[in-house]
Amino acid sequence: MSTNNSSISYGRVVTLLLIGLVPAFSGALINPTIPAIQNTFSHVPNSETLAQLVSSLSAWIVLVVAPLTGYLLDRYARKPILLLGIITYGVGTSVAFFLDSIYLILLTRVLDGIAVGSLMVTVPTLIADYYTGSRRESIMGYFSAASSGGGVVAAMLGGYIASTLGWRYIFLVFAGALLFVPLIIRYISEPEVSQQTSEDEVGRIEAAINIVRENPAWLLISIYLLVLIGMLTTNLIQIEVPFYLTGVLGVDGSTVGFTLSSVFAVAFVMASLYGRIKQYLPHIAIMALSFSIAAAGFIVITLVESFWPVYFGVLGSAVGFGVFLPTANDWVASVVDKRYRGRALSGVTMFMYGGFALSPFVPNPIIDQFGRVGMLRIAGLFLAVVAAVLYVLWLVNRSRSPRAEAPVAGD
């Protein structure tokens, strides 16, 4: 009996972590094919913009879907939403292989956003339901690591498939998500907390009031803002640094690909270590350390016009940002009443994708005024200010309650 339970527990962890690959594949697999998609539909007006939307549209959909998913998780059940998300992803996204209209392909990307939004909220909620303490912290880290590692694999796989078979075959890879359906049916059980909350007749407005009344609303808002800032500046590495590498340093495309793959690899390692880091530091200290290391990385990038110092600056930013997402998810799960866990964790996903969606637009006015190097330097200084504020808040909390270990006081 114990062996069977152990097998189910192991299968559950593996299933949840494998699903963490899905959001990473959603973007990283598509990005190498954007030029080819644009070339195929070059006869369509605004084909370049439409091709870019194939990559970015789903992020905007996630912003809408995430809070709705949180409500459904708390109001009804977790497992059916997880299953529906995987099926929508596997079927709705892969059907683009058969389509000859870029507008219909964009419609499949709407389905992709719906699926990713539901999965990115449901899986952290299930992890928080099933596990507590150091076990939850470790698995939250591994889940984020799976997303980072999936980005490395997806980027290489997408480039290979696009260059050998053609861009359409990329979409068939998404059908592989359907392999998770039997694993979900076998290993994912409905948590008791969702069975209890589904019986409560709590409406959206009343639930929102209760979240504010019964949970540290100021802390949740602060965490969400940190996620927004962190994701926005993380994507500067993906979006702006390649232009800096090619335009200023004159490196070739393969070197840029190597640099960005290194970012995913370092983020994978750091997220995997989150559980161990959390044993020694509270959430706020990890966030402060994360932003300070990232700030140093950004500043190093702008100081020396030579590839290797810039490369190590990029890796420094990856070290910092590798732990901020598991920290945010774990922090929210630790301070929010379990009845509202789904809705609270949906905020992390919503602000994460909000940062992703805003990252192509926010830097432009700064670049126009100060140039790309100036923009990166300003981003680094801004991150340093955020880190300093977090350090001060951590020290103030420690001085006020030196013996407190409660999440609000200690973290």
Tab-separated table of C-alpha atoms in Angstrom:
chain	number	residue	atom	x	y	z
A	1	MET	CA	0.000	0.000	0.000
A	2	SER	CA	2.781	2.423	0.909
A	3	THR	CA	4.623	1.580	-2.306
A	4	ASN	CA	1.524	2.432	-4.311
A	5	ASN	CA	1.091	5.724	-2.459
A	6	SER	CA	4.753	6.514	-3.021
A	7	SER	CA	4.344	5.776	-6.716
A	8	ILE	CA	1.301	8.053	-6.954
A	9	SER	CA	3.108	10.822	-5.074
A	10	TYR	CA	6.121	10.573	-7.379
A	11	GLY	CA	3.899	10.444	-10.460
A	12	ARG	CA	2.021	13.508	-9.256
A	13	VAL	CA	5.201	15.566	-8.873
A	14	VAL	CA	6.515	14.488	-12.267
A	15	THR	CA	3.177	15.266	-13.934
A	16	LEU	CA	2.977	18.745	-12.424
A	17	LEU	CA	6.564	19.538	-13.382
A	18	LEU	CA	6.161	18.250	-16.942
A	19	ILE	CA	3.160	20.514	-17.412
A	20	GLY	CA	5.541	23.354	-16.543
A	21	LEU	CA	7.121	22.778	-19.968
A	22	VAL	CA	3.910	23.782	-21.763
A	23	PRO	CA	4.048	27.592	-21.242
A	24	ALA	CA	7.725	27.684	-22.231
A	25	PHE	CA	7.034	25.834	-25.480
A	26	SER	CA	4.156	28.190	-26.239
A	27	GLY	CA	6.466	31.116	-27.033
A	28	ALA	CA	9.994	29.784	-27.436
A	29	LEU	CA	8.983	27.168	-30.009
A	30	ILE	CA	7.204	29.744	-32.181
A	31	ASN	CA	9.732	32.608	-32.068
A	32	PRO	CA	12.302	31.116	-34.515
A	33	THR	CA	9.546	30.698	-37.138
A	34	ILE	CA	8.249	34.295	-37.165
A	35	PRO	CA	10.313	35.428	-40.201
A	36	ALA	CA	9.215	32.354	-42.170
A	37	ILE	CA	5.562	32.911	-41.259
A	38	GLN	CA	5.832	36.541	-42.343
A	39	ASN	CA	7.398	35.479	-45.647
A	40	THR	CA	4.629	32.941	-46.297
A	41	PHE	CA	1.916	35.541	-45.776
A	42	SER	CA	3.805	38.503	-47.237
A	43	HIS	CA	0.883	39.118	-49.614
A	44	VAL	CA	-1.360	39.937	-46.632
A	45	PRO	CA	-1.444	43.606	-45.529
A	46	ASN	CA	0.567	44.229	-42.328
A	47	SER	CA	2.023	40.727	-42.568
A	48	GLU	CA	5.018	41.585	-40.379
A	49	THR	CA	2.828	42.779	-37.505
A	50	LEU	CA	0.497	39.806	-37.892
A	51	ALA	CA	3.439	37.390	-37.832
A	52	GLN	CA	4.741	38.971	-34.619
A	53	LEU	CA	1.284	38.632	-33.107
A	54	VAL	CA	1.533	34.875	-33.639
A	55	SER	CA	4.139	34.971	-30.884
A	56	SER	CA	2.779	37.706	-28.607
A	57	LEU	CA	-1.026	37.498	-28.850
A	58	SER	CA	-1.366	34.687	-26.314
A	59	ALA	CA	0.282	36.843	-23.615
A	60	TRP	CA	-2.544	39.384	-23.868
A	61	ILE	CA	-5.123	36.581	-23.645
A	62	VAL	CA	-3.470	35.278	-20.473
A	63	LEU	CA	-4.063	38.656	-18.819
A	64	VAL	CA	-7.811	38.076	-19.136
A	65	VAL	CA	-7.879	34.334	-18.555
A	66	ALA	CA	-5.687	34.194	-15.423
A	67	PRO	CA	-8.061	35.948	-12.977
A	68	LEU	CA	-11.044	34.083	-14.409
A	69	THR	CA	-9.195	30.811	-13.888
A	70	GLY	CA	-8.450	31.760	-10.287
A	71	TYR	CA	-12.147	32.360	-9.663
A	72	LEU	CA	-13.127	29.024	-11.250
A	73	LEU	CA	-10.475	27.155	-9.268
A	74	ASP	CA	-11.753	28.514	-5.962
A	75	ARG	CA	-15.408	28.248	-6.906
A	76	TYR	CA	-15.460	24.799	-8.516
A	77	ALA	CA	-12.570	22.331	-8.898
A	78	ARG	CA	-8.927	22.070	-9.942
A	79	LYS	CA	-8.595	18.827	-11.912
A	80	PRO	CA	-11.268	19.463	-14.609
A	81	ILE	CA	-9.711	22.873	-15.359
A	82	LEU	CA	-6.271	21.293	-15.642
A	83	LEU	CA	-7.585	18.658	-18.049
A	84	LEU	CA	-9.491	21.186	-20.126
A	85	GLY	CA	-6.420	23.419	-20.334
A	86	ILE	CA	-4.202	20.592	-21.595
A	87	ILE	CA	-6.761	19.439	-24.158
A	88	THR	CA	-7.335	22.992	-25.392
A	89	TYR	CA	-3.593	23.458	-25.740
A	90	GLY	CA	-2.945	20.156	-27.519
A	91	VAL	CA	-5.873	20.357	-29.949
A	92	GLY	CA	-6.523	24.083	-30.360
A	93	THR	CA	-2.902	25.070	-30.976
A	94	SER	CA	-1.794	22.182	-33.194
A	95	VAL	CA	-4.679	22.668	-35.642
A	96	ALA	CA	-2.735	25.663	-37.035
A	97	PHE	CA	-0.707	23.109	-39.022
A	98	PHE	CA	-3.657	22.681	-41.374
A	99	LEU	CA	-4.591	26.360	-41.776
A	100	ASP	CA	-3.792	28.581	-44.750
A	101	SER	CA	-5.010	31.858	-43.246
A	102	ILE	CA	-2.869	33.849	-40.859
A	103	TYR	CA	-6.032	35.199	-39.248
A	104	LEU	CA	-7.180	31.656	-38.443
A	105	ILE	CA	-3.704	30.878	-37.120
A	106	LEU	CA	-4.046	33.894	-34.834
A	107	LEU	CA	-7.341	32.460	-33.623
A	108	THR	CA	-5.486	29.309	-32.536
A	109	ARG	CA	-3.098	31.555	-30.605
A	110	VAL	CA	-6.107	32.855	-28.692
A	111	LEU	CA	-6.810	29.245	-27.691
A	112	ASP	CA	-3.139	28.936	-26.756
A	113	GLY	CA	-3.473	31.944	-24.433
A	114	ILE	CA	-6.590	30.474	-22.828
A	115	ALA	CA	-4.805	27.175	-22.215
A	116	VAL	CA	-1.556	28.702	-20.938
A	117	GLY	CA	-3.419	31.101	-18.647
A	118	SER	CA	-5.371	28.261	-17.073
A	119	LEU	CA	-2.331	26.004	-16.668
A	120	MET	CA	-0.060	28.694	-15.228
A	121	VAL	CA	-2.597	29.367	-12.466
A	122	THR	CA	-3.807	25.810	-11.858
A	123	VAL	CA	-0.454	24.079	-11.420
A	124	PRO	CA	0.962	26.442	-8.725
A	125	THR	CA	-2.414	26.260	-6.969
A	126	LEU	CA	-2.269	22.456	-6.943
A	127	ILE	CA	1.314	22.530	-5.671
A	128	ALA	CA	0.220	24.812	-2.830
A	129	ASP	CA	-2.749	22.500	-2.117
A	130	TYR	CA	-0.730	19.285	-2.015
A	131	TYR	CA	2.445	20.405	-0.248
A	132	THR	CA	3.585	22.623	2.605
A	133	GLY	CA	6.832	23.981	4.006
A	134	SER	CA	10.142	23.085	2.397
A	135	ARG	CA	8.492	20.499	0.164
A	136	ARG	CA	6.259	23.139	-1.415
A	137	GLU	CA	9.177	25.560	-1.754
A	138	SER	CA	11.271	22.966	-3.588
A	139	ILE	CA	8.503	21.936	-5.966
A	140	MET	CA	7.614	25.563	-6.714
A	141	GLY	CA	11.269	26.035	-7.668
A	142	TYR	CA	11.312	22.923	-9.813
A	143	PHE	CA	8.142	24.060	-11.590
A	144	SER	CA	9.763	27.364	-12.529
A	145	ALA	CA	12.921	25.478	-13.487
A	146	ALA	CA	10.898	23.288	-15.840
A	147	SER	CA	9.642	26.417	-17.583
A	148	SER	CA	13.188	27.755	-17.970
A	149	GLY	CA	14.589	24.421	-19.108
A	150	GLY	CA	11.692	24.026	-21.500
A	151	GLY	CA	12.620	27.371	-23.038
A	152	VAL	CA	16.108	26.088	-23.903
A	153	VAL	CA	14.769	22.877	-25.464
A	154	ALA	CA	11.933	24.654	-27.286
A	155	ALA	CA	14.176	27.328	-28.803
A	156	MET	CA	16.609	24.722	-30.182
A	157	LEU	CA	13.826	22.387	-31.342
A	158	GLY	CA	11.899	25.210	-32.975
A	159	GLY	CA	14.933	26.392	-34.905
A	160	TYR	CA	15.738	22.857	-36.060
A	161	ILE	CA	12.205	22.022	-37.202
A	162	ALA	CA	11.764	25.356	-38.958
A	163	SER	CA	15.014	24.948	-40.906
A	164	THR	CA	14.528	21.277	-41.850
A	165	LEU	CA	10.788	20.589	-42.126
A	166	GLY	CA	9.208	24.019	-42.335
A	167	TRP	CA	7.400	26.308	-39.906
A	168	ARG	CA	4.052	24.509	-40.102
A	169	TYR	CA	5.465	21.395	-38.433
A	170	ILE	CA	6.206	23.445	-35.329
A	171	PHE	CA	2.505	23.390	-34.500
A	172	LEU	CA	2.347	19.580	-34.524
A	173	VAL	CA	4.711	19.563	-31.554
A	174	PHE	CA	1.987	21.193	-29.445
A	175	ALA	CA	-0.188	18.104	-29.899
A	176	GLY	CA	2.304	16.290	-27.671
A	177	ALA	CA	0.621	17.962	-24.689
A	178	LEU	CA	-2.207	15.442	-25.085
A	179	LEU	CA	0.191	12.810	-23.717
A	180	PHE	CA	-0.309	14.465	-20.324
A	181	VAL	CA	-4.031	13.623	-20.267
A	182	PRO	CA	-3.639	10.013	-18.988
A	183	LEU	CA	-1.038	11.208	-16.452
A	184	ILE	CA	-3.456	13.810	-15.093
A	185	ILE	CA	-6.260	11.253	-14.879
A	186	ARG	CA	-3.998	8.769	-13.101
A	187	TYR	CA	-1.965	10.925	-10.723
A	188	ILE	CA	-3.815	14.200	-10.095
A	189	SER	CA	-6.547	13.939	-7.489
A	190	GLU	CA	-8.951	16.680	-6.483
A	191	PRO	CA	-7.538	18.425	-3.369
A	192	GLU	CA	-9.783	18.507	-0.324
A	193	VAL	CA	-9.556	22.292	-0.166
A	194	SER	CA	-11.218	22.679	-3.573
A	195	GLN	CA	-13.940	20.199	-2.623
A	196	GLN	CA	-14.689	22.340	0.424
A	197	THR	CA	-14.561	25.723	-1.282
A	198	SER	CA	-16.748	24.560	-4.155
A	199	GLU	CA	-19.564	24.154	-1.658
A	200	ASP	CA	-19.283	27.765	-0.486
A	201	GLU	CA	-21.631	30.177	-2.209
A	202	VAL	CA	-19.212	33.089	-2.362
A	203	GLY	CA	-19.573	35.477	-5.274
A	204	ARG	CA	-16.739	37.293	-7.016
A	205	ILE	CA	-17.249	40.659	-5.347
A	206	GLU	CA	-17.669	39.158	-1.887
A	207	ALA	CA	-14.610	36.958	-2.413
A	208	ALA	CA	-12.536	39.961	-3.467
A	209	ILE	CA	-13.645	41.849	-0.347
A	210	ASN	CA	-12.765	38.835	1.803
A	211	ILE	CA	-9.319	38.564	0.236
A	212	VAL	CA	-8.608	42.176	1.142
A	213	ARG	CA	-10.164	41.846	4.609
A	214	GLU	CA	-8.654	38.495	5.616
A	215	ASN	CA	-5.272	38.625	3.866
A	216	PRO	CA	-2.388	41.135	3.713
A	217	ALA	CA	-3.632	43.035	0.655
A	218	TRP	CA	-0.723	45.489	0.686
A	219	LEU	CA	1.703	42.579	0.599
A	220	LEU	CA	-0.085	40.882	-2.298
A	221	ILE	CA	-0.091	44.098	-4.322
A	222	SER	CA	3.614	44.561	-3.610
A	223	ILE	CA	4.414	41.014	-4.752
A	224	TYR	CA	2.396	41.509	-7.932
A	225	LEU	CA	4.253	44.733	-8.698
A	226	LEU	CA	7.588	42.983	-8.145
A	227	VAL	CA	6.521	40.290	-10.606
A	228	LEU	CA	5.535	42.949	-13.153
A	229	ILE	CA	8.852	44.770	-12.784
A	230	GLY	CA	10.848	41.553	-12.780
A	231	MET	CA	9.196	40.126	-15.880
A	232	LEU	CA	9.337	43.398	-17.776
A	233	THR	CA	13.067	43.801	-17.171
A	234	THR	CA	13.766	40.095	-17.720
A	235	ASN	CA	12.334	40.389	-21.208
A	236	LEU	CA	14.665	43.290	-21.933
A	237	ILE	CA	17.385	40.650	-22.011
A	238	GLN	CA	15.428	38.677	-24.605
A	239	ILE	CA	14.306	41.671	-26.684
A	240	GLU	CA	16.854	44.495	-26.396
A	241	VAL	CA	20.174	42.788	-25.619
A	242	PRO	CA	20.251	40.963	-29.000
A	243	PHE	CA	20.076	44.363	-30.756
A	244	TYR	CA	22.910	45.600	-28.535
A	245	LEU	CA	25.016	42.507	-29.248
A	246	THR	CA	24.582	42.709	-33.008
A	247	GLY	CA	24.431	46.478	-33.467
A	248	VAL	CA	27.101	47.644	-31.009
A	249	LEU	CA	29.340	44.627	-30.474
A	250	GLY	CA	28.933	43.147	-33.954
A	251	VAL	CA	28.438	39.528	-32.869
A	252	ASP	CA	26.734	37.027	-35.181
A	253	GLY	CA	23.348	35.345	-34.800
A	254	SER	CA	24.709	32.072	-33.447
A	255	THR	CA	26.476	33.931	-30.636
A	256	VAL	CA	23.234	35.721	-29.790
A	257	GLY	CA	21.448	32.359	-29.693
A	258	PHE	CA	24.161	30.952	-27.428
A	259	THR	CA	23.812	33.940	-25.094
A	260	LEU	CA	20.024	33.687	-24.806
A	261	SER	CA	20.173	29.902	-24.318
A	262	SER	CA	22.615	30.521	-21.461
A	263	VAL	CA	20.028	32.787	-19.839
A	264	PHE	CA	17.462	29.977	-19.830
A	265	ALA	CA	20.039	27.494	-18.538
A	266	VAL	CA	21.128	29.721	-15.633
A	267	ALA	CA	17.508	30.509	-14.759
A	268	PHE	CA	16.827	26.754	-14.740
A	269	VAL	CA	19.622	26.133	-12.245
A	270	MET	CA	18.634	29.004	-9.961
A	271	ALA	CA	14.959	28.043	-9.910
A	272	SER	CA	15.945	24.460	-9.071
A	273	LEU	CA	17.898	25.765	-6.073
A	274	TYR	CA	15.003	27.861	-4.734
A	275	GLY	CA	13.974	25.280	-2.122
A	276	ARG	CA	17.466	25.243	-0.638
A	277	ILE	CA	17.812	29.027	-0.728
A	278	LYS	CA	14.493	29.430	1.077
A	279	GLN	CA	15.804	27.357	3.997
A	280	TYR	CA	18.181	30.202	4.845
A	281	LEU	CA	16.413	33.372	3.749
A	282	PRO	CA	12.862	34.756	3.969
A	283	HIS	CA	10.943	35.655	0.845
A	284	ILE	CA	11.662	39.379	0.985
A	285	ALA	CA	15.409	38.790	1.363
A	286	ILE	CA	15.430	36.473	-1.661
A	287	MET	CA	13.590	39.116	-3.678
A	288	ALA	CA	16.043	41.809	-2.563
A	289	LEU	CA	19.018	39.626	-3.461
A	290	SER	CA	17.410	38.698	-6.782
A	291	PHE	CA	16.858	42.290	-7.856
A	292	SER	CA	20.268	43.464	-6.665
A	293	ILE	CA	22.116	40.750	-8.644
A	294	ALA	CA	19.985	41.495	-11.709
A	295	ALA	CA	20.736	45.213	-11.327
A	296	ALA	CA	24.457	44.507	-11.203
A	297	GLY	CA	24.126	42.394	-14.344
A	298	PHE	CA	22.379	45.193	-16.248
A	299	ILE	CA	24.959	47.770	-15.201
A	300	VAL	CA	27.860	45.498	-16.200
A	301	ILE	CA	26.279	45.075	-19.654
A	302	THR	CA	26.489	48.830	-20.232
A	303	LEU	CA	29.979	49.478	-18.838
A	304	VAL	CA	32.238	47.636	-21.292
A	305	GLU	CA	31.776	47.280	-25.056
A	306	SER	CA	33.241	43.794	-25.210
A	307	PHE	CA	31.367	40.515	-25.622
A	308	TRP	CA	32.557	38.506	-22.627
A	309	PRO	CA	31.911	41.171	-19.959
A	310	VAL	CA	28.481	41.715	-21.521
A	311	TYR	CA	27.899	37.964	-21.598
A	312	PHE	CA	28.687	37.608	-17.896
A	313	GLY	CA	26.484	40.614	-17.164
A	314	VAL	CA	23.638	38.853	-18.966
A	315	LEU	CA	24.298	35.709	-16.913
A	316	GLY	CA	24.261	37.838	-13.759
A	317	SER	CA	20.806	39.105	-14.607
A	318	ALA	CA	19.710	35.504	-15.197
A	319	VAL	CA	21.026	34.521	-11.756
A	320	GLY	CA	18.938	37.264	-10.194
A	321	PHE	CA	15.752	36.651	-12.129
A	322	GLY	CA	15.942	32.852	-11.903
A	323	VAL	CA	14.418	32.777	-8.433
A	324	PHE	CA	11.916	35.628	-8.414
A	325	LEU	CA	8.975	33.677	-9.909
A	326	PRO	CA	9.118	30.660	-7.558
A	327	THR	CA	9.589	33.132	-4.704
A	328	ALA	CA	6.486	35.078	-5.744
A	329	ASN	CA	4.297	31.981	-6.106
A	330	ASP	CA	5.474	30.503	-2.818
A	331	TRP	CA	5.155	33.818	-0.995
A	332	VAL	CA	1.571	34.344	-2.142
A	333	ALA	CA	0.628	30.745	-1.303
A	334	SER	CA	2.093	31.097	2.185
A	335	VAL	CA	0.194	34.254	3.187
A	336	VAL	CA	-3.218	33.799	1.569
A	337	ASP	CA	-6.116	31.846	3.028
A	338	LYS	CA	-6.483	28.556	1.142
A	339	ARG	CA	-10.068	29.437	0.190
A	340	TYR	CA	-8.752	32.221	-2.060
A	341	ARG	CA	-5.506	30.610	-3.156
A	342	GLY	CA	-6.494	30.193	-6.789
A	343	ARG	CA	-7.497	33.817	-7.213
A	344	ALA	CA	-4.446	35.100	-5.360
A	345	LEU	CA	-2.024	32.994	-7.420
A	346	SER	CA	-3.772	34.061	-10.608
A	347	GLY	CA	-2.460	37.553	-9.863
A	348	VAL	CA	1.125	36.297	-10.168
A	349	THR	CA	0.389	34.864	-13.615
A	350	MET	CA	-1.530	37.949	-14.714
A	351	PHE	CA	1.234	40.383	-13.736
A	352	MET	CA	3.918	38.064	-15.099
A	353	TYR	CA	2.333	38.065	-18.539
A	354	GLY	CA	1.527	41.752	-18.141
A	355	GLY	CA	5.252	42.418	-17.875
A	356	PHE	CA	5.857	40.205	-20.884
A	357	ALA	CA	3.220	42.006	-22.938
A	358	LEU	CA	4.473	45.490	-21.982
A	359	SER	CA	8.182	44.795	-22.462
A	360	PRO	CA	8.262	45.551	-26.214
A	361	PHE	CA	6.663	48.994	-25.650
A	362	VAL	CA	7.864	50.449	-22.322
A	363	PRO	CA	11.562	50.810	-23.281
A	364	ASN	CA	10.902	52.662	-26.561
A	365	PRO	CA	10.524	56.226	-25.147
A	366	ILE	CA	13.657	55.733	-23.046
A	367	ILE	CA	15.591	54.386	-26.043
A	368	ASP	CA	14.497	57.402	-28.106
A	369	GLN	CA	15.770	59.741	-25.396
A	370	PHE	CA	18.922	58.006	-24.122
A	371	GLY	CA	19.726	55.231	-26.603
A	372	ARG	CA	19.663	51.476	-26.045
A	373	VAL	CA	22.699	51.452	-23.739
A	374	GLY	CA	21.241	54.299	-21.704
A	375	MET	CA	17.945	52.452	-21.408
A	376	LEU	CA	19.666	49.310	-20.108
A	377	ARG	CA	21.663	51.383	-17.615
A	378	ILE	CA	18.507	53.121	-16.373
A	379	ALA	CA	16.839	49.717	-16.018
A	380	GLY	CA	19.777	48.526	-13.911
A	381	LEU	CA	19.663	51.586	-11.671
A	382	PHE	CA	15.904	51.202	-11.250
A	383	LEU	CA	16.334	47.559	-10.218
A	384	ALA	CA	18.993	48.647	-7.722
A	385	VAL	CA	16.529	51.106	-6.167
A	386	VAL	CA	13.884	48.368	-5.903
A	387	ALA	CA	16.433	46.082	-4.260
A	388	ALA	CA	17.431	48.811	-1.779
A	389	VAL	CA	13.797	49.362	-0.781
A	390	LEU	CA	13.342	45.622	-0.242
A	391	TYR	CA	16.470	45.450	1.920
A	392	VAL	CA	15.224	48.341	4.053
A	393	LEU	CA	11.800	46.745	4.498
A	394	TRP	CA	13.436	43.450	5.452
A	395	LEU	CA	15.636	45.118	8.066
A	396	VAL	CA	12.690	47.107	9.459
A	397	ASN	CA	10.589	43.932	9.790
A	398	ARG	CA	13.449	42.138	11.521
A	399	SER	CA	13.970	44.957	13.995
A	400	ARG	CA	10.276	45.175	14.823
A	401	SER	CA	9.784	41.442	15.325
A	402	PRO	CA	13.172	39.757	15.659
A	403	ARG	CA	11.668	36.510	16.873
A	404	ALA	CA	8.687	36.410	14.530
A	405	GLU	CA	8.593	33.717	11.889
A	406	ALA	CA	5.136	34.536	10.570
A	407	PRO	CA	5.009	35.134	6.805
A	408	VAL	CA	3.889	38.761	7.065
A	409	ALA	CA	6.378	39.826	9.707
A	410	GLY	CA	9.333	37.706	8.721
A	411	ASP	CA	8.922	37.938	4.987
